[in-house]
Tab-separated table of C-alpha atoms in Angstrom:
chain	number	residue	atom	x	y	z
A	691	MET	CA	8.273	-30.718	-16.089
A	692	ALA	CA	8.937	-31.783	-12.348
A	693	LYS	CA	10.984	-28.802	-11.792
A	694	SER	CA	8.248	-26.482	-13.190
A	695	ASP	CA	5.691	-28.222	-10.953
A	696	GLY	CA	7.966	-27.766	-8.014
A	697	GLY	CA	8.483	-24.060	-8.631
A	698	ILE	CA	4.728	-23.531	-8.983
A	699	ARG	CA	4.235	-25.350	-5.649
A	700	ILE	CA	6.857	-23.169	-3.979
A	701	LEU	CA	5.204	-20.007	-5.384
A	702	GLN	CA	1.806	-21.181	-4.150
A	703	GLY	CA	3.248	-21.919	-0.604
A	704	LEU	CA	4.803	-18.389	-0.508
A	705	LEU	CA	1.486	-16.898	-1.535
A	706	VAL	CA	-0.455	-18.874	1.100
A	707	PHE	CA	2.010	-17.893	3.723
A	708	GLY	CA	1.669	-14.321	2.779
A	709	ASN	CA	-2.066	-14.421	3.004
A	710	VAL	CA	-1.947	-16.187	6.443
A	711	VAL	CA	0.214	-13.159	7.602
A	712	ILE	CA	-2.319	-10.720	6.077
A	713	GLY	CA	-5.163	-12.535	7.924
A	714	LEU	CA	-3.353	-12.529	11.207
A	715	CYS	CA	-2.473	-8.665	10.646
A	716	GLY	CA	-6.282	-8.133	9.922
A	717	ILE	CA	-7.201	-9.756	13.269
A	718	ALA	CA	-4.538	-7.642	15.155
A	719	LEU	CA	-5.630	-4.455	13.443
A	720	THR	CA	-9.287	-5.024	14.275
A	721	ALA	CA	-8.371	-5.797	17.860
A	722	GLU	CA	-6.184	-2.702	18.197
A	723	CYS	CA	-8.891	-0.414	16.687
A	724	ILE	CA	-11.554	-1.981	18.879
A	725	PHE	CA	-9.279	-1.220	22.040
A	726	PHE	CA	-9.056	2.352	20.799
A	727	VAL	CA	-12.697	3.047	20.158
A	728	THR	CA	-13.626	1.539	23.651
A	729	ASP	CA	-11.862	4.650	25.038
A	730	PRO	CA	-9.953	3.003	27.777
A	731	HIS	CA	-8.586	6.320	29.066
A	732	GLY	CA	-11.899	8.191	28.976
A	733	LEU	CA	-10.779	10.954	26.638
A	734	TYR	CA	-13.380	10.786	23.954
A	735	PRO	CA	-15.694	13.473	25.476
A	736	LEU	CA	-12.760	15.974	25.286
A	737	LEU	CA	-11.988	15.009	21.690
A	738	GLU	CA	-15.544	15.168	20.781
A	739	ALA	CA	-16.050	18.690	22.428
A	740	THR	CA	-13.089	19.928	20.355
A	741	GLU	CA	-15.062	18.809	17.207
A	742	ASN	CA	-11.857	16.976	16.165
A	743	ASP	CA	-12.721	13.301	16.833
A	744	ASP	CA	-11.724	12.041	13.343
A	745	ILE	CA	-8.997	9.782	14.930
A	746	TYR	CA	-11.861	7.638	16.066
A	747	ALA	CA	-13.400	7.639	12.515
A	748	ALA	CA	-9.921	6.355	11.487
A	749	ALA	CA	-10.155	3.630	14.113
A	750	TRP	CA	-13.738	2.438	12.968
A	751	ILE	CA	-12.271	2.228	9.387
A	752	GLY	CA	-9.511	0.268	10.798
A	753	ILE	CA	-11.954	-2.252	12.289
A	754	PHE	CA	-13.713	-2.669	9.018
A	755	VAL	CA	-10.339	-2.983	7.091
A	756	GLY	CA	-9.162	-5.577	9.580
A	757	PHE	CA	-12.146	-7.676	9.280
A	758	VAL	CA	-12.076	-7.523	5.403
A	759	LEU	CA	-8.310	-8.318	5.311
A	760	PHE	CA	-9.077	-11.406	7.239
A	761	ALA	CA	-11.801	-12.400	4.838
A	762	LEU	CA	-9.835	-11.676	1.793
A	763	SER	CA	-6.859	-13.691	3.224
A	764	ILE	CA	-9.014	-16.803	3.265
A	765	LEU	CA	-10.256	-16.050	-0.314
A	766	GLY	CA	-6.809	-15.671	-1.469
A	767	ILE	CA	-5.634	-18.855	0.011
A	768	VAL	CA	-8.649	-20.875	-1.585
A	769	GLY	CA	-7.906	-19.048	-4.869
A	770	VAL	CA	-4.164	-19.970	-4.818
A	771	ILE	CA	-4.731	-23.638	-3.811
A	772	LYS	CA	-7.359	-24.195	-6.407
A	773	SER	CA	-5.593	-22.025	-8.989
A	774	ASN	CA	-8.858	-20.413	-9.688
A	775	LYS	CA	-8.343	-17.288	-11.838
A	776	THR	CA	-11.916	-15.834	-11.066
A	777	LEU	CA	-11.331	-16.009	-7.337
A	778	LEU	CA	-7.875	-14.539	-7.769
A	779	LEU	CA	-9.137	-11.608	-9.870
A	780	VAL	CA	-11.828	-10.986	-7.309
A	781	TYR	CA	-9.263	-11.108	-4.548
A	782	ILE	CA	-7.032	-8.529	-6.350
A	783	ILE	CA	-9.971	-6.101	-6.984
A	784	LEU	CA	-11.168	-6.283	-3.433
A	785	MET	CA	-7.664	-5.976	-2.002
A	786	LEU	CA	-7.134	-2.838	-3.924
A	787	ILE	CA	-10.324	-1.337	-2.622
A	788	THR	CA	-9.391	-2.331	0.928
A	789	TYR	CA	-5.881	-0.870	0.300
A	790	ALA	CA	-7.572	2.487	-0.464
A	791	PHE	CA	-9.643	2.337	2.766
A	792	GLU	CA	-6.688	1.485	4.887
A	793	MET	CA	-4.708	4.374	3.243
A	794	ALA	CA	-7.515	6.763	4.248
A	795	SER	CA	-7.505	5.488	7.812
A	796	CYS	CA	-3.672	5.953	8.004
A	797	ILE	CA	-3.726	9.425	6.606
A	798	THR	CA	-6.531	10.479	8.931
A	799	ALA	CA	-4.850	9.143	12.064
A	800	ALA	CA	-1.568	10.569	11.345
A	801	THR	CA	-2.646	14.034	10.156
A	802	HIS	CA	-5.232	14.721	12.858
A	803	ARG	CA	-2.819	13.707	15.591
A	804	ASP	CA	-1.093	17.125	14.914
A	805	PHE	CA	-4.264	18.883	15.781
A	806	LEU	CA	-4.146	17.738	19.457
A	807	THR	CA	-2.443	21.007	20.654
A	808	PRO	CA	-2.607	22.459	24.280
A	809	ASN	CA	-4.558	25.302	23.008
A	810	LEU	CA	-7.213	23.137	21.465
A	811	PHE	CA	-8.012	21.515	24.846
A	812	LEU	CA	-7.535	24.762	26.715
A	813	LYS	CA	-10.223	26.497	24.761
A	814	GLN	CA	-12.688	23.662	25.092
A	815	MET	CA	-11.980	23.420	28.924
A	816	LEU	CA	-12.479	27.136	29.477
A	817	GLU	CA	-15.733	27.204	27.418
A	818	ARG	CA	-17.400	24.214	28.762
A	819	TYR	CA	-16.108	23.007	32.185
A	820	LYS	CA	-18.893	23.570	34.630
A	821	LYS	CA	-20.848	25.823	32.263
A	822	SER	CA	-24.046	26.633	33.971
A	823	GLU	CA	-26.227	27.547	30.990
A	824	PRO	CA	-26.013	25.231	27.862
A	825	ASP	CA	-27.151	26.493	24.679
A	826	ASN	CA	-29.078	23.306	23.860
A	827	ASN	CA	-29.386	19.582	24.790
A	828	ASN	CA	-26.344	18.616	22.788
A	829	ASP	CA	-24.344	21.311	24.431
A	830	LYS	CA	-25.500	20.161	27.899
A	831	TRP	CA	-24.420	16.653	26.972
A	832	MET	CA	-20.981	17.858	25.957
A	833	ILE	CA	-20.600	20.041	29.123
A	834	ASP	CA	-21.387	17.048	31.231
A	835	GLY	CA	-18.849	14.971	29.500
A	836	VAL	CA	-16.060	17.612	29.547
A	837	THR	CA	-16.646	18.343	33.211
A	838	ASN	CA	-16.711	14.788	34.355
A	839	THR	CA	-13.640	13.882	32.214
A	840	TRP	CA	-11.783	16.873	33.580
A	841	ASP	CA	-12.628	16.002	37.069
A	842	LYS	CA	-11.492	12.461	36.669
A	843	LEU	CA	-8.223	13.571	34.773
A	844	MET	CA	-7.271	15.940	37.575
A	845	VAL	CA	-7.932	13.532	40.430
A	846	GLN	CA	-6.307	10.393	38.864
A	847	ASN	CA	-3.293	12.209	37.404
A	848	ARG	CA	-2.919	14.772	40.214
A	849	CYS	CA	-2.836	17.608	37.717
A	850	CYS	CA	-4.746	20.822	37.131
A	851	GLY	CA	-5.882	22.503	33.982
A	852	VAL	CA	-4.066	22.018	30.594
A	853	HIS	CA	-0.816	23.989	31.570
A	854	GLY	CA	-1.418	24.249	35.300
A	855	PRO	CA	-3.569	26.055	37.854
A	856	SER	CA	-2.720	29.447	36.314
A	857	ASP	CA	-5.031	28.455	33.364
A	858	TRP	CA	-7.988	29.332	35.684
A	859	GLN	CA	-6.501	32.608	36.675
A	860	LYS	CA	-5.178	33.856	33.384
A	861	TYR	CA	-8.113	33.312	31.200
A	862	THR	CA	-11.866	34.090	31.358
A	863	SER	CA	-13.896	30.706	31.778
A	864	ALA	CA	-17.459	29.416	32.334
A	865	PHE	CA	-16.026	28.156	35.570
A	866	ARG	CA	-14.940	31.536	36.770
A	867	ALA	CA	-18.408	33.015	35.889
A	868	THR	CA	-20.123	30.928	38.515
A	869	HIS	CA	-17.219	30.468	41.175
A	870	ASN	CA	-15.601	33.515	42.880
A	871	ASP	CA	-11.830	33.689	42.858
A	872	ALA	CA	-11.497	33.760	46.718
A	873	ASP	CA	-13.140	30.274	47.255
A	874	TYR	CA	-12.308	28.837	43.950
A	875	PRO	CA	-8.975	30.149	42.454
A	876	TRP	CA	-9.241	26.786	40.607
A	877	PRO	CA	-11.444	23.668	40.980
A	878	HIS	CA	-11.130	21.814	44.303
A	879	ASN	CA	-10.107	18.709	42.251
A	880	CYS	CA	-6.766	20.587	41.766
A	881	CYS	CA	-6.256	20.197	45.472
A	882	VAL	CA	-4.175	17.237	47.053
A	883	LEU	CA	-7.001	14.921	48.149
A	884	ASP	CA	-7.141	12.511	50.949
A	885	ALA	CA	-8.566	8.952	50.801
A	886	GLN	CA	-12.128	10.172	51.196
A	887	GLY	CA	-11.646	12.496	48.208
A	888	SER	CA	-11.530	15.733	50.298
A	889	PRO	CA	-8.829	18.397	50.148
A	890	THR	CA	-6.129	17.620	52.788
A	891	ASN	CA	-5.917	21.384	53.455
A	892	LEU	CA	-8.452	23.398	51.515
A	893	ASP	CA	-7.111	26.883	52.811
A	894	GLY	CA	-3.578	25.875	51.757
A	895	CYS	CA	-4.869	24.766	48.380
A	896	LYS	CA	-6.727	27.960	47.704
A	897	LEU	CA	-3.631	30.036	48.806
A	898	GLY	CA	-1.466	27.868	46.467
A	899	VAL	CA	0.743	26.410	49.256
A	900	PRO	CA	3.055	23.853	47.714
A	901	GLY	CA	2.161	20.404	48.752
A	902	TYR	CA	-1.540	21.156	49.081
A	903	TYR	CA	-2.450	21.596	45.384
A	904	ASN	CA	-1.372	20.103	42.125
A	905	SER	CA	0.824	22.322	40.183
A	906	ASN	CA	1.417	20.256	37.090
A	907	GLY	CA	-0.840	20.691	34.018
A	908	CYS	CA	-2.862	17.625	32.568
A	909	TYR	CA	-1.947	18.123	28.790
A	910	ASP	CA	0.545	15.130	28.874
A	911	ALA	CA	-2.111	12.906	30.402
A	912	ILE	CA	-4.329	13.798	27.522
A	913	SER	CA	-1.851	13.833	24.550
A	914	GLY	CA	0.188	10.896	25.554
A	915	PRO	CA	-2.496	8.264	25.284
A	916	ALA	CA	-4.272	9.887	22.327
A	917	ASN	CA	-0.996	10.322	20.261
A	918	THR	CA	0.204	6.825	21.062
A	919	GLN	CA	-3.023	5.170	19.943
A	920	ALA	CA	-3.250	7.465	16.793
A	921	TRP	CA	0.288	6.490	15.788
A	922	ALA	CA	-0.513	2.907	16.545
A	923	VAL	CA	-3.428	2.926	14.118
A	924	ALA	CA	-1.560	4.789	11.428
A	925	TRP	CA	1.755	2.940	11.485
A	926	PHE	CA	0.454	-0.525	12.033
A	927	GLY	CA	-1.998	0.022	9.252
A	928	PHE	CA	0.833	1.403	7.114
A	929	ALA	CA	2.972	-1.733	7.861
A	930	ILE	CA	0.062	-3.931	6.681
A	931	LEU	CA	-0.271	-1.941	3.396
A	932	CYS	CA	3.513	-2.514	2.836
A	933	TRP	CA	3.168	-6.110	3.538
A	934	THR	CA	0.043	-6.416	1.333
A	935	VAL	CA	1.889	-4.708	-1.689
A	936	SER	CA	4.965	-6.918	-1.308
A	937	THR	CA	2.707	-10.097	-1.252
């Protein structure tokens, strides 16, 4: 009898430990997803303009799931300690529902990451960057967001366009419709700027003289943070699912 009681206590201890880990993982998942949706890299306007911001939806689901996992871990610990069958049954049912939500979050984050291609951002940039005539108020809001985000990206990362300055020459764009090629072969933010934010040599920049304009594209500065955070949401969530199942 003593051995049987000892075995039950060991099992209870393991279950309590498992739920403690689930609770901590829930807190970590919530914190990670909150960091993502606060948009620390300022990329949300670009994703929104591509009408492919479901990665942020996955992060919002992750916030909800993280909070629920923390709450359920407490419920599970109480149920195990008290050996209450009703609490444990409720725990199992709610955990299965939470499992389904987190699975949806993981799949959304993992699959929509593959849509973040250079052509997706190129199309959005050409259509909306400094577009002079918005179709409606929502379009104006997106144009302002895209324009401001691209200006910051090109200055902060010392890059130009998606693939490079040639994007502004090879393709028709809203920017080209209002800026002549002689004075603006590409936006002035593609130029190498001084401490005051002015081109160090505007004529050299316009002529494409090496050292006076930024020849690299900005795609890596966009896709790097977005892909990293999408994978973090997907794989960390998947790891929590695996631990939950094993527990």
